[in-house]
Amino acid sequence: MEKSLLEQGQKIYQRICVNCHGETGKGDGVSAGFLPVLPRDFTNCRFQRKRTDGELFYVIKFGSWPMPPMVPSISENEAWIVIPYIRTFCKN
């Protein structure tokens, strides 16, 4: 993955995802405690291996309770760009 794309993904994540999913992707962002269930823990490699990029894109675009849809807050292109950055939270 090209470094500049990962950097773009990180910026999108910081702007849109970090409040719920947290700085390190553990689902422990500042807003997490106010939600009915904790946000997805992106450090969970088992989850990461089970989900395709297309499945992650679908959830980002359309939402999945309790996560709201993020498109049009971000563009579809930005949704695709943030996915490789989300993948970096799985260290295995």
mmCIF file of N, CA and C in Angstrom:
data_model
loop_
_atom_site.group_PDB
_atom_site.id
_atom_site.type_symbol
_atom_site.label_atom_id
_atom_site.label_comp_id
_atom_site.label_asym_id
_atom_site.label_seq_id
_atom_site.Cartn_x
_atom_site.Cartn_y
_atom_site.Cartn_z
ATOM 1 N N MET A 1 0.855 -1.179 0.000
ATOM 2 C CA MET A 1 0.000 0.000 0.000
ATOM 3 C C MET A 1 0.891 1.229 0.000
ATOM 4 N N GLU A 2 0.594 2.123 -0.882
ATOM 5 C CA GLU A 2 1.337 3.370 -0.996
ATOM 6 C C GLU A 2 1.181 4.193 0.283
ATOM 7 N N LYS A 3 2.316 4.702 0.801
ATOM 8 C CA LYS A 3 2.305 5.426 2.071
ATOM 9 C C LYS A 3 1.347 6.612 2.051
ATOM 10 N N SER A 4 1.304 7.341 0.956
ATOM 11 C CA SER A 4 0.437 8.517 0.915
ATOM 12 C C SER A 4 -1.035 8.134 1.040
ATOM 13 N N LEU A 5 -1.419 6.963 0.515
ATOM 14 C CA LEU A 5 -2.805 6.516 0.666
ATOM 15 C C LEU A 5 -3.109 6.157 2.112
ATOM 16 N N LEU A 6 -2.157 5.508 2.788
ATOM 17 C CA LEU A 6 -2.363 5.210 4.209
ATOM 18 C C LEU A 6 -2.456 6.495 5.023
ATOM 19 N N GLU A 7 -1.652 7.474 4.668
ATOM 20 C CA GLU A 7 -1.722 8.765 5.365
ATOM 21 C C GLU A 7 -3.071 9.432 5.133
ATOM 22 N N GLN A 8 -3.584 9.345 3.912
ATOM 23 C CA GLN A 8 -4.918 9.879 3.635
ATOM 24 C C GLN A 8 -5.966 9.135 4.456
ATOM 25 N N GLY A 9 -5.834 7.812 4.509
ATOM 26 C CA GLY A 9 -6.757 7.003 5.303
ATOM 27 C C GLY A 9 -6.718 7.376 6.770
ATOM 28 N N GLN A 10 -5.517 7.635 7.286
ATOM 29 C CA GLN A 10 -5.379 8.037 8.684
ATOM 30 C C GLN A 10 -6.089 9.368 8.931
ATOM 31 N N LYS A 11 -5.948 10.307 8.021
ATOM 32 C CA LYS A 11 -6.609 11.609 8.181
ATOM 33 C C LYS A 11 -8.129 11.462 8.178
ATOM 34 N N ILE A 12 -8.638 10.623 7.297
ATOM 35 C CA ILE A 12 -10.086 10.378 7.258
ATOM 36 C C ILE A 12 -10.526 9.719 8.559
ATOM 37 N N TYR A 13 -9.770 8.732 9.015
ATOM 38 C CA TYR A 13 -10.084 8.038 10.267
ATOM 39 C C TYR A 13 -10.119 9.033 11.422
ATOM 40 N N GLN A 14 -9.122 9.896 11.499
ATOM 41 C CA GLN A 14 -9.061 10.890 12.577
ATOM 42 C C GLN A 14 -10.253 11.843 12.527
ATOM 43 N N ARG A 15 -10.713 12.137 11.348
ATOM 44 C CA ARG A 15 -11.821 13.079 11.186
ATOM 45 C C ARG A 15 -13.180 12.431 11.454
ATOM 46 N N ILE A 16 -13.363 11.190 11.058
ATOM 47 C CA ILE A 16 -14.684 10.568 11.056
ATOM 48 C C ILE A 16 -14.837 9.428 12.075
ATOM 49 N N CYS A 17 -13.806 8.657 12.318
ATOM 50 C CA CYS A 17 -13.934 7.392 13.053
ATOM 51 C C CYS A 17 -13.444 7.430 14.495
ATOM 52 N N VAL A 18 -12.470 8.280 14.773
ATOM 53 C CA VAL A 18 -11.737 8.218 16.037
ATOM 54 C C VAL A 18 -12.613 8.438 17.270
ATOM 55 N N ASN A 19 -13.635 9.258 17.178
ATOM 56 C CA ASN A 19 -14.455 9.534 18.363
ATOM 57 C C ASN A 19 -15.122 8.287 18.911
ATOM 58 N N CYS A 20 -15.474 7.365 18.046
ATOM 59 C CA CYS A 20 -16.093 6.123 18.506
ATOM 60 C C CYS A 20 -15.087 4.970 18.585
ATOM 61 N N HIS A 21 -14.281 4.804 17.543
ATOM 62 C CA HIS A 21 -13.387 3.647 17.473
ATOM 63 C C HIS A 21 -12.056 3.859 18.179
ATOM 64 N N GLY A 22 -11.731 5.083 18.552
ATOM 65 C CA GLY A 22 -10.532 5.361 19.325
ATOM 66 C C GLY A 22 -9.276 5.518 18.495
ATOM 67 N N GLU A 23 -8.266 6.127 19.116
ATOM 68 C CA GLU A 23 -6.976 6.389 18.457
ATOM 69 C C GLU A 23 -6.312 5.112 17.955
ATOM 70 N N THR A 24 -6.428 4.048 18.722
ATOM 71 C CA THR A 24 -5.751 2.802 18.363
ATOM 72 C C THR A 24 -6.707 1.752 17.814
ATOM 73 N N GLY A 25 -7.947 2.137 17.510
ATOM 74 C CA GLY A 25 -8.895 1.234 16.878
ATOM 75 C C GLY A 25 -9.554 0.221 17.786
ATOM 76 N N LYS A 26 -9.423 0.380 19.101
ATOM 77 C CA LYS A 26 -9.951 -0.612 20.038
ATOM 78 C C LYS A 26 -11.432 -0.440 20.370
ATOM 79 N N GLY A 27 -12.076 0.569 19.777
ATOM 80 C CA GLY A 27 -13.485 0.800 20.081
ATOM 81 C C GLY A 27 -13.676 1.553 21.375
ATOM 82 N N ASP A 28 -12.643 2.303 21.767
ATOM 83 C CA ASP A 28 -12.661 2.986 23.062
ATOM 84 C C ASP A 28 -12.551 4.503 22.913
ATOM 85 N N GLY A 29 -13.142 5.039 21.851
ATOM 86 C CA GLY A 29 -13.098 6.481 21.636
ATOM 87 C C GLY A 29 -13.905 7.234 22.678
ATOM 88 N N VAL A 30 -13.775 8.544 22.686
ATOM 89 C CA VAL A 30 -14.425 9.372 23.710
ATOM 90 C C VAL A 30 -15.943 9.253 23.680
ATOM 91 N N SER A 31 -16.522 8.904 22.561
ATOM 92 C CA SER A 31 -17.981 8.764 22.464
ATOM 93 C C SER A 31 -18.457 7.339 22.728
ATOM 94 N N ALA A 32 -17.551 6.396 22.814
ATOM 95 C CA ALA A 32 -17.916 4.981 22.918
ATOM 96 C C ALA A 32 -18.820 4.689 24.109
ATOM 97 N N GLY A 33 -18.549 5.307 25.234
ATOM 98 C CA GLY A 33 -19.325 5.042 26.440
ATOM 99 C C GLY A 33 -20.760 5.521 26.380
ATOM 100 N N PHE A 34 -21.072 6.344 25.410
ATOM 101 C CA PHE A 34 -22.427 6.870 25.274
ATOM 102 C C PHE A 34 -23.277 6.045 24.310
ATOM 103 N N LEU A 35 -22.688 5.026 23.717
ATOM 104 C CA LEU A 35 -23.390 4.213 22.730
ATOM 105 C C LEU A 35 -24.018 2.987 23.391
ATOM 106 N N PRO A 36 -25.090 2.438 22.802
ATOM 107 C CA PRO A 36 -25.752 1.275 23.402
ATOM 108 C C PRO A 36 -24.890 0.014 23.395
ATOM 109 N N VAL A 37 -23.965 -0.094 22.450
ATOM 110 C CA VAL A 37 -22.968 -1.173 22.423
ATOM 111 C C VAL A 37 -21.638 -0.549 22.036
ATOM 112 N N LEU A 38 -20.554 -1.172 22.447
ATOM 113 C CA LEU A 38 -19.240 -0.627 22.120
ATOM 114 C C LEU A 38 -18.971 -0.734 20.622
ATOM 115 N N PRO A 39 -18.263 0.238 20.069
ATOM 116 C CA PRO A 39 -17.901 0.180 18.652
ATOM 117 C C PRO A 39 -16.970 -0.998 18.372
ATOM 118 N N ARG A 40 -16.904 -1.366 17.120
ATOM 119 C CA ARG A 40 -16.057 -2.472 16.676
ATOM 120 C C ARG A 40 -14.605 -2.234 17.089
ATOM 121 N N ASP A 41 -13.970 -3.288 17.578
ATOM 122 C CA ASP A 41 -12.550 -3.267 17.932
ATOM 123 C C ASP A 41 -11.758 -3.711 16.702
ATOM 124 N N PHE A 42 -11.118 -2.758 16.045
ATOM 125 C CA PHE A 42 -10.381 -3.062 14.820
ATOM 126 C C PHE A 42 -9.062 -3.779 15.083
ATOM 127 N N THR A 43 -8.640 -3.889 16.344
ATOM 128 C CA THR A 43 -7.430 -4.650 16.649
ATOM 129 C C THR A 43 -7.724 -6.148 16.701
ATOM 130 N N ASN A 44 -8.986 -6.517 16.632
ATOM 131 C CA ASN A 44 -9.401 -7.916 16.641
ATOM 132 C C ASN A 44 -9.116 -8.512 15.259
ATOM 133 N N CYS A 45 -8.011 -9.227 15.166
ATOM 134 C CA CYS A 45 -7.575 -9.764 13.872
ATOM 135 C C CYS A 45 -8.532 -10.829 13.345
ATOM 136 N N ARG A 46 -9.189 -11.533 14.232
ATOM 137 C CA ARG A 46 -10.169 -12.532 13.785
ATOM 138 C C ARG A 46 -11.277 -11.842 12.992
ATOM 139 N N PHE A 47 -11.786 -10.724 13.525
ATOM 140 C CA PHE A 47 -12.794 -9.941 12.805
ATOM 141 C C PHE A 47 -12.229 -9.463 11.472
ATOM 142 N N GLN A 48 -11.014 -8.930 11.504
ATOM 143 C CA GLN A 48 -10.397 -8.381 10.291
ATOM 144 C C GLN A 48 -10.276 -9.449 9.195
ATOM 145 N N ARG A 49 -9.895 -10.663 9.582
ATOM 146 C CA ARG A 49 -9.733 -11.733 8.593
ATOM 147 C C ARG A 49 -11.071 -12.179 8.010
ATOM 148 N N LYS A 50 -12.132 -12.098 8.805
ATOM 149 C CA LYS A 50 -13.453 -12.548 8.353
ATOM 150 C C LYS A 50 -14.124 -11.570 7.396
ATOM 151 N N ARG A 51 -13.797 -10.306 7.470
ATOM 152 C CA ARG A 51 -14.500 -9.273 6.703
ATOM 153 C C ARG A 51 -13.702 -8.847 5.477
ATOM 154 N N THR A 52 -14.370 -8.845 4.344
ATOM 155 C CA THR A 52 -13.737 -8.362 3.118
ATOM 156 C C THR A 52 -13.758 -6.834 3.115
ATOM 157 N N ASP A 53 -12.960 -6.255 2.237
ATOM 158 C CA ASP A 53 -13.001 -4.802 2.075
ATOM 159 C C ASP A 53 -14.397 -4.355 1.653
ATOM 160 N N GLY A 54 -15.039 -5.140 0.809
ATOM 161 C CA GLY A 54 -16.390 -4.809 0.367
ATOM 162 C C GLY A 54 -17.384 -4.782 1.515
ATOM 163 N N GLU A 55 -17.250 -5.725 2.450
ATOM 164 C CA GLU A 55 -18.141 -5.733 3.617
ATOM 165 C C GLU A 55 -17.898 -4.513 4.499
ATOM 166 N N LEU A 56 -16.638 -4.153 4.695
ATOM 167 C CA LEU A 56 -16.339 -2.953 5.479
ATOM 168 C C LEU A 56 -16.886 -1.713 4.787
ATOM 169 N N PHE A 57 -16.717 -1.645 3.473
ATOM 170 C CA PHE A 57 -17.244 -0.509 2.716
ATOM 171 C C PHE A 57 -18.757 -0.399 2.899
ATOM 172 N N TYR A 58 -19.450 -1.519 2.827
ATOM 173 C CA TYR A 58 -20.906 -1.526 2.972
ATOM 174 C C TYR A 58 -21.324 -0.924 4.314
ATOM 175 N N VAL A 59 -20.652 -1.328 5.379
ATOM 176 C CA VAL A 59 -20.987 -0.805 6.708
ATOM 177 C C VAL A 59 -20.662 0.682 6.801
ATOM 178 N N ILE A 60 -19.529 1.089 6.250
ATOM 179 C CA ILE A 60 -19.187 2.516 6.262
ATOM 180 C C ILE A 60 -20.238 3.309 5.486
ATOM 181 N N LYS A 61 -20.642 2.792 4.340
ATOM 182 C CA LYS A 61 -21.583 3.529 3.498
ATOM 183 C C LYS A 61 -22.999 3.538 4.061
ATOM 184 N N PHE A 62 -23.487 2.373 4.486
ATOM 185 C CA PHE A 62 -24.890 2.250 4.869
ATOM 186 C C PHE A 62 -25.128 2.173 6.373
ATOM 187 N N GLY A 63 -24.061 1.955 7.141
ATOM 188 C CA GLY A 63 -24.211 1.802 8.579
ATOM 189 C C GLY A 63 -24.626 0.386 8.936
ATOM 190 N N SER A 64 -24.565 0.093 10.223
ATOM 191 C CA SER A 64 -24.981 -1.194 10.772
ATOM 192 C C SER A 64 -25.159 -0.964 12.258
ATOM 193 N N TRP A 65 -26.368 -1.097 12.747
ATOM 194 C CA TRP A 65 -26.695 -0.695 14.106
ATOM 195 C C TRP A 65 -25.591 -1.061 15.085
ATOM 196 N N PRO A 66 -25.146 -0.141 15.897
ATOM 197 C CA PRO A 66 -25.591 1.237 16.091
ATOM 198 C C PRO A 66 -24.815 2.257 15.253
ATOM 199 N N MET A 67 -23.927 1.782 14.391
ATOM 200 C CA MET A 67 -23.142 2.730 13.590
ATOM 201 C C MET A 67 -24.004 3.345 12.492
ATOM 202 N N PRO A 68 -24.009 4.671 12.408
ATOM 203 C CA PRO A 68 -24.775 5.319 11.341
ATOM 204 C C PRO A 68 -24.010 5.273 10.019
ATOM 205 N N PRO A 69 -24.697 5.493 8.904
ATOM 206 C CA PRO A 69 -23.987 5.573 7.627
ATOM 207 C C PRO A 69 -23.043 6.768 7.609
ATOM 208 N N MET A 70 -21.858 6.564 7.083
ATOM 209 C CA MET A 70 -20.860 7.638 7.030
ATOM 210 C C MET A 70 -20.856 8.370 5.692
ATOM 211 N N VAL A 71 -21.369 7.737 4.648
ATOM 212 C CA VAL A 71 -21.526 8.409 3.354
ATOM 213 C C VAL A 71 -22.921 9.016 3.381
ATOM 214 N N PRO A 72 -23.116 10.311 3.235
ATOM 215 C CA PRO A 72 -22.284 11.278 2.553
ATOM 216 C C PRO A 72 -21.395 12.141 3.446
ATOM 217 N N SER A 73 -21.219 11.831 4.743
ATOM 218 C CA SER A 73 -20.264 12.607 5.553
ATOM 219 C C SER A 73 -18.869 12.525 4.955
ATOM 220 N N ILE A 74 -18.573 11.382 4.367
ATOM 221 C CA ILE A 74 -17.371 11.219 3.553
ATOM 222 C C ILE A 74 -17.824 10.682 2.201
ATOM 223 N N SER A 75 -16.984 10.823 1.209
ATOM 224 C CA SER A 75 -17.318 10.311 -0.124
ATOM 225 C C SER A 75 -17.098 8.797 -0.169
ATOM 226 N N GLU A 76 -17.653 8.161 -1.186
ATOM 227 C CA GLU A 76 -17.407 6.731 -1.360
ATOM 228 C C GLU A 76 -15.913 6.472 -1.541
ATOM 229 N N ASN A 77 -15.225 7.342 -2.265
ATOM 230 C CA ASN A 77 -13.787 7.192 -2.458
ATOM 231 C C ASN A 77 -13.049 7.254 -1.121
ATOM 232 N N GLU A 78 -13.435 8.191 -0.261
ATOM 233 C CA GLU A 78 -12.802 8.282 1.062
ATOM 234 C C GLU A 78 -13.094 7.032 1.886
ATOM 235 N N ALA A 79 -14.283 6.466 1.731
ATOM 236 C CA ALA A 79 -14.606 5.224 2.440
ATOM 237 C C ALA A 79 -13.647 4.115 2.017
ATOM 238 N N TRP A 80 -13.377 4.010 0.724
ATOM 239 C CA TRP A 80 -12.424 2.999 0.252
ATOM 240 C C TRP A 80 -11.016 3.291 0.757
ATOM 241 N N ILE A 81 -10.647 4.565 0.838
ATOM 242 C CA ILE A 81 -9.295 4.936 1.271
ATOM 243 C C ILE A 81 -9.074 4.631 2.749
ATOM 244 N N VAL A 82 -10.098 4.768 3.582
ATOM 245 C CA VAL A 82 -9.920 4.546 5.022
ATOM 246 C C VAL A 82 -9.787 3.053 5.361
ATOM 247 N N ILE A 83 -10.297 2.184 4.524
ATOM 248 C CA ILE A 83 -10.281 0.747 4.829
ATOM 249 C C ILE A 83 -8.862 0.195 5.009
ATOM 250 N N PRO A 84 -7.906 0.457 4.119
ATOM 251 C CA PRO A 84 -6.551 -0.054 4.366
ATOM 252 C C PRO A 84 -5.952 0.473 5.675
ATOM 253 N N TYR A 85 -6.301 1.699 6.054
ATOM 254 C CA TYR A 85 -5.811 2.208 7.336
ATOM 255 C C TYR A 85 -6.442 1.428 8.486
ATOM 256 N N ILE A 86 -7.727 1.158 8.413
ATOM 257 C CA ILE A 86 -8.392 0.345 9.445
ATOM 258 C C ILE A 86 -7.698 -1.009 9.556
ATOM 259 N N ARG A 87 -7.289 -1.565 8.439
ATOM 260 C CA ARG A 87 -6.609 -2.870 8.438
ATOM 261 C C ARG A 87 -5.282 -2.831 9.206
ATOM 262 N N THR A 88 -4.655 -1.668 9.319
ATOM 263 C CA THR A 88 -3.361 -1.597 10.013
ATOM 264 C C THR A 88 -3.486 -1.841 11.509
ATOM 265 N N PHE A 89 -4.683 -1.769 12.060
ATOM 266 C CA PHE A 89 -4.853 -1.992 13.498
ATOM 267 C C PHE A 89 -4.667 -3.459 13.878
ATOM 268 N N CYS A 90 -4.850 -4.370 12.928
ATOM 269 C CA CYS A 90 -4.590 -5.789 13.169
ATOM 270 C C CYS A 90 -3.098 -6.005 12.977
ATOM 271 N N LYS A 91 -2.420 -6.395 14.019
ATOM 272 C CA LYS A 91 -0.951 -6.514 13.980
ATOM 273 C C LYS A 91 -0.470 -7.918 13.642
ATOM 274 N N ASN A 92 -1.370 -8.888 13.509
ATOM 275 C CA ASN A 92 -0.950 -10.274 13.215
ATOM 276 C C ASN A 92 -1.106 -10.595 11.758
#
